[in-house]
Short mmCIF file of C-alpha atoms in Angstrom, two decimals:
data_model
loop_
_atom_site.label_atom_id
_atom_site.label_comp_id
_atom_site.label_asym_id
_atom_site.label_seq_id
_atom_site.Cartn_x
_atom_site.Cartn_y
_atom_site.Cartn_z
CA MET A 11 -12.79 49.22 4.70
CA LYS A 12 -9.23 48.52 6.02
CA ARG A 13 -10.68 47.64 9.23
CA THR A 14 -12.76 45.13 7.49
CA VAL A 15 -10.03 43.86 5.63
CA PHE A 16 -7.79 43.78 8.77
CA LEU A 17 -10.40 41.92 10.88
CA LEU A 18 -11.41 39.51 7.66
CA ILE A 19 -7.48 38.08 7.85
CA SER A 20 -7.41 38.26 11.60
CA LEU A 21 -9.79 35.41 11.40
CA ILE A 22 -8.61 33.80 8.58
CA THR A 23 -5.11 33.62 10.36
CA LEU A 24 -7.01 32.38 14.02
CA SER A 25 -8.98 29.89 11.92
CA GLY A 26 -5.97 28.42 10.47
CA CYS A 27 -4.80 27.20 13.90
CA SER A 28 -7.60 24.95 14.77
CA THR A 29 -7.81 21.57 14.09
CA VAL A 30 -11.26 19.25 13.42
CA PRO A 31 -13.03 18.25 15.77
CA GLU A 32 -12.33 14.88 16.52
CA THR A 33 -16.41 14.19 16.39
CA THR A 34 -16.34 15.03 12.63
CA ARG A 35 -13.94 12.07 12.06
CA PRO A 36 -16.07 8.44 11.50
CA VAL A 37 -14.78 6.12 13.55
CA VAL A 38 -14.68 3.01 11.68
CA PHE A 39 -13.50 -0.36 13.12
CA TYR A 40 -13.27 -3.44 11.91
CA PRO A 41 -14.70 -5.82 13.75
CA PRO A 42 -17.16 -2.99 14.42
CA LEU A 43 -18.36 -2.73 18.55
CA PRO A 44 -18.99 -4.34 20.39
CA GLN A 45 -16.93 -6.32 19.06
CA ARG A 46 -13.43 -5.85 20.22
CA PRO A 47 -11.81 -4.29 16.76
CA ARG A 48 -8.31 -4.88 15.69
CA LEU A 49 -7.88 -2.21 13.07
CA GLN A 50 -9.22 1.23 12.27
CA PHE A 51 -9.83 3.54 9.41
CA LEU A 52 -7.99 6.47 10.02
CA HIS A 53 -7.94 8.44 6.94
CA THR A 54 -7.94 8.56 2.80
CA ILE A 55 -5.24 10.27 0.84
CA THR A 56 -6.52 12.01 -2.94
CA GLY A 57 -4.31 15.12 -2.59
CA GLU A 58 -1.88 17.36 -0.91
CA GLU A 59 -5.01 18.97 0.93
CA ASN A 60 -5.34 16.12 2.98
CA ILE A 61 -1.84 15.97 4.22
CA GLY A 62 -1.72 19.63 5.13
CA GLN A 63 -3.21 21.31 7.89
CA SER A 64 -6.39 22.11 8.46
CA GLN A 65 -7.44 25.92 7.12
CA GLY A 66 -10.34 25.61 10.38
CA GLU A 67 -14.15 25.90 9.01
CA PHE A 68 -14.50 29.33 8.91
CA THR A 69 -11.80 29.67 6.28
CA GLU A 70 -13.20 26.83 4.51
CA PHE A 71 -17.06 28.66 4.73
CA LEU A 72 -15.11 31.62 3.18
CA LEU A 73 -12.88 30.49 0.24
CA GLY A 74 -14.16 26.45 -0.16
CA LYS A 75 -11.72 23.54 0.30
CA PRO A 76 -8.19 23.81 -1.27
CA THR A 77 -7.38 21.98 -3.56
CA SER A 78 -3.68 20.73 -5.40
CA ASP A 79 -3.26 20.20 -8.86
CA LYS A 80 -0.70 17.24 -7.35
CA ARG A 81 -3.08 14.00 -7.07
CA ILE A 82 -3.40 10.81 -7.51
CA GLY A 83 -5.12 9.11 -9.93
CA LYS A 84 -5.04 5.49 -9.77
CA ALA A 85 -2.86 4.17 -6.75
CA TYR A 86 -2.01 0.56 -7.87
CA ASP A 87 1.51 -0.40 -5.48
CA ILE A 88 2.42 1.40 -2.82
CA ALA A 89 5.52 1.24 -0.21
CA SER A 90 7.02 3.05 2.25
CA SER A 91 10.47 4.72 4.32
CA ASP A 92 10.69 7.03 7.56
CA GLY A 93 8.50 9.96 6.31
CA MET A 94 7.45 8.98 3.14
CA ILE A 95 5.02 7.00 1.26
CA TYR A 96 5.58 6.09 -2.39
CA VAL A 97 2.64 5.39 -4.57
CA LEU A 98 2.69 4.13 -8.35
CA ASP A 99 0.47 5.94 -9.96
CA ARG A 100 -1.32 4.12 -13.05
CA THR A 101 -2.95 7.13 -14.57
CA TYR A 102 0.68 8.99 -14.58
CA LYS A 103 2.62 6.32 -14.73
CA ARG A 104 4.50 7.83 -12.11
CA LEU A 105 6.15 7.20 -8.86
CA LEU A 106 4.91 9.78 -6.82
CA ILE A 107 6.53 10.24 -2.90
CA ILE A 108 4.55 11.93 -0.11
CA ASP A 109 6.62 13.40 1.98
CA LEU A 110 4.60 13.23 5.50
CA VAL A 111 7.46 15.76 7.19
CA GLN A 112 7.06 18.31 4.00
CA ARG A 113 3.23 17.60 3.89
CA LYS A 114 3.65 17.87 0.25
CA PHE A 115 3.48 15.67 -3.05
CA ASP A 116 6.45 15.34 -5.53
CA TYR A 117 7.06 13.06 -8.34
CA LEU A 118 10.31 10.97 -8.57
CA ARG A 119 12.26 13.12 -11.19
CA ASP A 120 13.46 10.12 -13.18
CA GLN A 121 15.65 11.07 -16.67
CA ARG A 122 18.19 9.77 -18.51
CA MET A 123 19.16 6.31 -17.55
CA GLY A 124 16.84 5.83 -15.04
CA THR A 125 13.40 7.62 -17.19
CA LEU A 126 10.71 5.18 -16.49
CA ASP A 127 8.53 4.15 -19.38
CA ASP A 128 5.12 1.76 -17.97
CA PRO A 129 6.06 1.22 -14.01
CA SER A 130 3.99 -1.18 -12.18
CA GLY A 131 5.68 -2.39 -8.78
CA ILE A 132 8.01 -1.11 -6.36
CA TRP A 133 10.14 -2.20 -3.17
CA VAL A 134 11.36 -0.03 -1.07
CA THR A 135 14.17 -1.51 1.25
CA GLU A 136 14.93 -0.92 4.46
CA ASP A 137 17.72 1.38 3.48
CA ASP A 138 15.34 3.67 1.35
CA ILE A 139 16.56 2.34 -2.06
CA LYS A 140 13.58 2.29 -4.30
CA TYR A 141 13.35 -0.65 -6.90
CA VAL A 142 10.43 -0.02 -9.49
CA ALA A 143 9.43 -3.03 -11.80
CA ASP A 144 8.90 -0.85 -15.24
CA MET A 145 6.62 -3.23 -17.84
CA GLY A 146 7.71 -1.36 -21.00
CA ARG A 147 11.32 -1.43 -19.98
CA LYS A 148 11.00 -5.00 -19.13
CA GLN A 149 13.34 -4.00 -15.91
CA ILE A 150 14.06 -3.54 -12.68
CA VAL A 151 14.83 0.23 -12.34
CA VAL A 152 16.58 0.86 -8.84
CA PHE A 153 16.93 4.82 -7.64
CA GLY A 154 19.15 5.25 -4.28
CA THR A 155 18.08 7.43 -0.81
CA ASP A 156 18.12 10.87 -3.03
CA ASN A 157 16.18 9.15 -5.69
CA GLU A 158 19.37 9.10 -7.96
CA PHE A 159 19.44 6.57 -10.64
CA LEU A 160 22.11 3.77 -9.90
CA ARG A 161 21.30 0.79 -11.64
CA SER A 162 19.20 -1.18 -13.39
CA TYR A 163 18.26 -5.49 -13.50
CA GLY A 164 17.06 -7.61 -17.00
CA GLY A 165 15.65 -6.83 -20.08
CA PRO A 166 13.81 -7.96 -23.18
CA ASP A 167 16.00 -10.89 -23.22
CA LEU A 168 15.17 -11.83 -19.91
CA PHE A 169 11.67 -10.72 -18.82
CA ASP A 170 8.67 -10.14 -21.17
CA LYS A 171 6.33 -8.64 -18.37
CA PRO A 172 7.83 -7.38 -15.26
CA VAL A 173 4.82 -6.51 -12.69
CA ASP A 174 6.09 -6.28 -9.62
CA VAL A 175 9.87 -6.95 -7.41
CA ALA A 176 10.36 -7.75 -4.00
CA VAL A 177 14.25 -7.70 -2.19
CA TYR A 178 14.94 -10.03 0.54
CA LYS A 179 19.05 -9.56 1.24
CA ASN A 180 20.91 -10.20 -1.62
CA THR A 181 18.41 -11.06 -3.70
CA VAL A 182 16.04 -9.52 -6.22
CA TYR A 183 12.85 -11.27 -6.28
CA VAL A 184 10.84 -10.65 -9.94
CA CYS A 185 7.26 -11.42 -10.77
CA ASP A 186 6.98 -11.74 -14.92
CA ILE A 187 2.93 -11.88 -15.55
CA ASP A 188 3.49 -13.38 -18.97
CA LYS A 189 6.09 -15.55 -18.37
CA ASN A 190 4.18 -16.87 -15.18
CA GLN A 191 7.52 -16.94 -12.91
CA ILE A 192 9.22 -15.56 -10.42
CA PHE A 193 13.29 -15.03 -11.19
CA ALA A 194 15.20 -15.01 -8.14
CA LEU A 195 18.43 -12.18 -9.31
CA ASP A 196 21.68 -12.04 -7.28
CA LYS A 197 21.46 -8.61 -6.25
CA ALA A 198 25.37 -7.73 -6.93
CA SER A 199 25.69 -9.30 -10.58
CA GLY A 200 21.67 -9.24 -11.56
CA LYS A 201 22.39 -12.50 -13.03
CA PRO A 202 19.41 -15.49 -12.80
CA LYS A 203 20.32 -17.77 -9.71
CA TRP A 204 16.87 -19.83 -10.07
CA THR A 205 12.75 -19.51 -11.18
CA ILE A 206 9.84 -20.50 -9.55
CA GLY A 207 6.93 -22.04 -11.35
CA GLU A 208 5.34 -22.27 -15.35
CA GLN A 209 1.97 -22.10 -16.57
CA GLY A 210 -0.67 -24.14 -14.97
CA GLN A 211 -2.90 -25.31 -12.06
CA ALA A 212 -0.66 -27.49 -9.72
CA ALA A 213 1.26 -26.62 -7.19
CA GLY A 214 3.93 -24.20 -7.73
CA GLN A 215 2.42 -23.83 -10.80
CA PHE A 216 0.58 -20.07 -11.94
CA ALA A 217 -1.56 -18.37 -13.62
CA LYS A 218 -1.05 -14.83 -14.25
CA PRO A 219 1.33 -14.00 -11.34
CA THR A 220 0.54 -10.47 -10.24
CA HIS A 221 2.28 -9.53 -7.01
CA VAL A 222 5.23 -10.47 -5.10
CA VAL A 223 6.25 -10.32 -1.74
CA VAL A 224 8.80 -11.53 0.61
CA ASP A 225 8.82 -11.62 4.64
CA HIS A 226 11.10 -11.31 7.47
CA GLN A 227 12.25 -14.91 7.54
CA GLY A 228 12.84 -14.82 3.23
CA SER A 229 9.72 -16.61 2.50
CA ILE A 230 7.84 -16.00 -0.67
CA TYR A 231 4.36 -15.15 -1.28
CA VAL A 232 2.52 -15.11 -4.61
CA THR A 233 -0.92 -13.79 -5.64
CA ASP A 234 -1.69 -16.60 -8.41
CA ALA A 235 -4.33 -14.48 -9.69
CA PHE A 236 -6.36 -16.95 -12.15
CA ASN A 237 -5.57 -19.61 -10.06
CA PHE A 238 -7.53 -17.78 -7.40
CA ARG A 239 -4.79 -18.46 -4.47
CA VAL A 240 -1.66 -16.79 -3.03
CA GLN A 241 1.12 -19.52 -2.76
CA LYS A 242 3.77 -19.58 -0.80
CA PHE A 243 7.29 -20.82 -1.05
CA ASP A 244 10.26 -21.24 1.27
CA PRO A 245 13.73 -19.18 1.05
CA ASP A 246 14.74 -21.20 -1.55
CA GLY A 247 11.90 -21.47 -3.71
CA LYS A 248 10.05 -24.77 -2.89
CA PHE A 249 6.77 -24.79 -2.50
CA VAL A 250 4.82 -24.58 1.15
CA LYS A 251 1.21 -24.17 1.03
CA SER A 252 -1.23 -22.06 -0.85
CA TYR A 253 -4.34 -19.79 0.41
CA GLY A 254 -7.94 -19.28 -1.24
CA TYR A 255 -10.07 -20.64 -3.54
CA LEU A 256 -12.21 -19.41 -6.47
CA GLY A 257 -15.53 -18.45 -4.94
CA ASP A 258 -17.72 -16.21 -3.12
CA ALA A 259 -17.10 -17.67 0.35
CA PHE A 260 -15.22 -16.22 3.23
CA GLY A 261 -11.59 -17.01 2.52
CA ALA A 262 -12.13 -17.81 -1.07
CA PHE A 263 -11.20 -15.01 -3.99
CA ALA A 264 -12.76 -13.71 -6.95
CA ARG A 265 -9.55 -11.37 -8.34
CA PRO A 266 -6.86 -11.67 -5.68
CA LYS A 267 -4.28 -8.85 -6.38
CA GLY A 268 -1.76 -6.61 -3.59
CA LEU A 269 -0.54 -8.87 -0.60
CA ASP A 270 1.78 -7.69 1.91
CA ILE A 271 2.37 -9.76 5.72
CA ASP A 272 3.39 -8.40 9.11
CA ARG A 273 5.78 -9.28 11.43
CA ASP A 274 3.26 -11.84 13.35
CA GLY A 275 2.06 -13.40 10.58
CA HIS A 276 -1.15 -11.93 9.20
CA LEU A 277 -1.21 -12.08 5.11
CA TYR A 278 -3.39 -9.47 3.83
CA VAL A 279 -4.80 -10.55 0.02
CA VAL A 280 -6.69 -7.36 -1.72
CA ASP A 281 -9.71 -8.88 -3.95
CA ALA A 282 -10.75 -6.13 -6.46
CA ALA A 283 -13.97 -7.61 -7.41
CA PHE A 284 -15.06 -8.32 -3.54
CA GLU A 285 -13.69 -4.94 -2.94
CA ASN A 286 -12.15 -5.86 0.11
CA VAL A 287 -9.18 -7.43 2.07
CA GLN A 288 -9.25 -10.33 3.54
CA ILE A 289 -6.32 -11.10 6.47
CA PHE A 290 -5.19 -14.93 6.88
CA ASP A 291 -3.40 -16.50 9.81
CA GLU A 292 -0.15 -17.45 7.63
CA LYS A 293 0.61 -20.98 9.87
CA THR A 294 -2.38 -21.99 9.37
CA GLY A 295 -4.02 -19.88 6.45
CA ALA A 296 -7.66 -19.62 8.36
CA LEU A 297 -9.12 -16.34 7.42
CA LEU A 298 -9.08 -14.08 10.61
CA LEU A 299 -10.71 -10.70 9.65
CA PHE A 300 -11.90 -8.86 6.55
CA PHE A 301 -12.13 -4.92 5.92
CA GLY A 302 -13.25 -2.66 2.81
CA GLY A 303 -15.97 -3.64 1.29
CA PRO A 304 -17.50 -1.56 -2.34
CA GLY A 305 -18.48 2.05 -2.53
CA GLU A 306 -17.60 5.65 -1.15
CA ALA A 307 -18.60 5.43 2.47
CA PRO A 308 -14.97 5.77 4.96
CA GLY A 309 -12.91 2.41 5.08
CA ASN A 310 -14.40 1.58 1.58
CA LEU A 311 -12.72 0.24 -1.25
CA TYR A 312 -13.40 1.22 -5.10
CA LEU A 313 -11.28 -1.28 -7.54
CA PRO A 314 -8.45 -1.84 -5.01
CA ALA A 315 -5.26 -2.86 -6.31
CA GLY A 316 -2.33 -2.11 -3.73
CA ILE A 317 -1.50 -2.59 -0.38
CA HIS A 318 1.47 -1.80 1.72
CA ILE A 319 2.18 -2.31 5.75
CA ASP A 320 4.20 0.63 7.55
CA TYR A 321 5.61 0.23 10.82
CA ARG A 322 7.54 3.33 10.50
CA ASN A 323 5.45 6.54 10.20
CA ALA A 324 2.08 5.40 12.81
CA ALA A 325 2.77 8.85 14.44
CA TYR A 326 1.93 10.96 11.39
CA PHE A 327 -1.54 9.99 11.80
CA SER A 328 -1.62 9.21 15.65
CA ASN A 329 -4.77 12.28 15.67
CA PHE A 330 -6.97 9.77 13.75
CA VAL A 331 -6.35 7.57 16.42
CA ASP A 332 -9.43 6.64 18.91
CA LYS A 333 -8.32 6.68 22.27
CA ASP A 334 -9.15 3.72 23.13
CA PHE A 335 -7.60 1.90 20.48
CA ARG A 336 -3.31 1.20 20.64
CA LEU A 337 -1.63 1.30 17.03
CA LYS A 338 0.51 -0.80 16.17
CA TYR A 339 1.50 0.22 12.26
CA LEU A 340 -0.41 1.26 9.44
CA VAL A 341 -1.84 -0.45 6.39
CA TYR A 342 -2.48 1.33 3.27
CA THR A 343 -4.86 0.08 0.70
CA GLY A 344 -4.90 1.79 -3.29
CA ASN A 345 -8.09 2.01 -5.27
CA LEU A 346 -7.80 2.35 -9.02
CA TYR A 347 -11.47 4.65 -8.73
CA GLY A 348 -13.21 6.68 -6.75
CA PRO A 349 -12.85 9.89 -5.07
CA HIS A 350 -10.35 8.19 -2.34
CA LYS A 351 -7.38 7.24 -3.70
CA LEU A 352 -5.45 6.33 -0.65
CA ASN A 353 -6.97 4.70 2.26
CA VAL A 354 -4.95 4.52 5.51
CA TYR A 355 -5.78 2.32 8.61
CA GLY A 356 -4.40 1.39 11.89
CA PHE A 357 -3.53 -2.17 12.62
CA GLY A 358 -3.69 -2.39 16.89
CA ASP A 359 -5.33 -3.26 20.07
CA TRP A 360 -8.61 -1.97 21.73
CA VAL A 361 -7.59 -0.79 25.92
CA GLY A 362 -10.80 1.20 26.33
CA GLU A 363 -13.52 -0.79 28.72
CA PRO A 364 -14.06 -4.46 28.43
CA LEU A 365 -16.72 -5.03 25.28
CA ARG A 366 -19.58 -7.33 25.51
CA ARG A 367 -21.47 -8.76 22.42
CA GLU A 368 -25.09 -7.93 22.00
#
């Protein structure tokens, strides 16, 4: 009996050192082969088991798949820093921290003056300062590099329903869905410098704006949800152009949600109704590519909301990258429903054999 137990433990230990064979991972490209792909679906994260080491097929056969009580409920907004992914979870109304180094989940331990009420949007700066838009507090709540409370901006006298936030240099941009405005706050004093928008359909006006991002040149992009478009403004808040329109054709929107832009001017926009992501050329407005689609198959989306581009953590997902694909950065999308809550994609270049169209 002792020998049998020892043998069983030895087999479990040895099998835990193995990795999942590459052939068991579905390879999903956008656009699909034989076209030249620019995006690969890499992985999905729902629980801690999705970022830990594989326990091996034999152990899984004996003990079943591992599970954890720390799981993503509804991934509404996403951000990142070195070795970390931050997910605002609408189920638990908490900020979930995915530690890629330690391979574990944790929650922001908000307390006292930093207690969150109904968080909706997050922005993390290059120096790992977290800005959280809290609809319940009607404030932007700020946490430091050690996740300690630093300060807050605004309140009921300024905001009605702040749903998202972005930061560029000395300005904090706040998206207020009920006031149909973007507030530009002085980061030091917290006082409003200027605002963008009012209710309406004209250029520079909004109908329920939901998300805001700022690119590396300081240009501002806003999801204008009920006008079915994304609007771009210059660093001074002047209207520049819009992307999309109401419809079901390529380049149109039905329910635009989260957005982000990469360093090369590729504008990513989530559509919760189409359950996909469209990528536009920031300069021309042309649709370049779309990915996702409804369903539970690898790479598909299920009522998606947030999206985030991550240049820092590609190495943690390198084992999922196809040998003929060179990764440049990661793209995360958050799903509110379905079994897969945080999808991870990689944007890059095909470096394999030349491809021919069929």
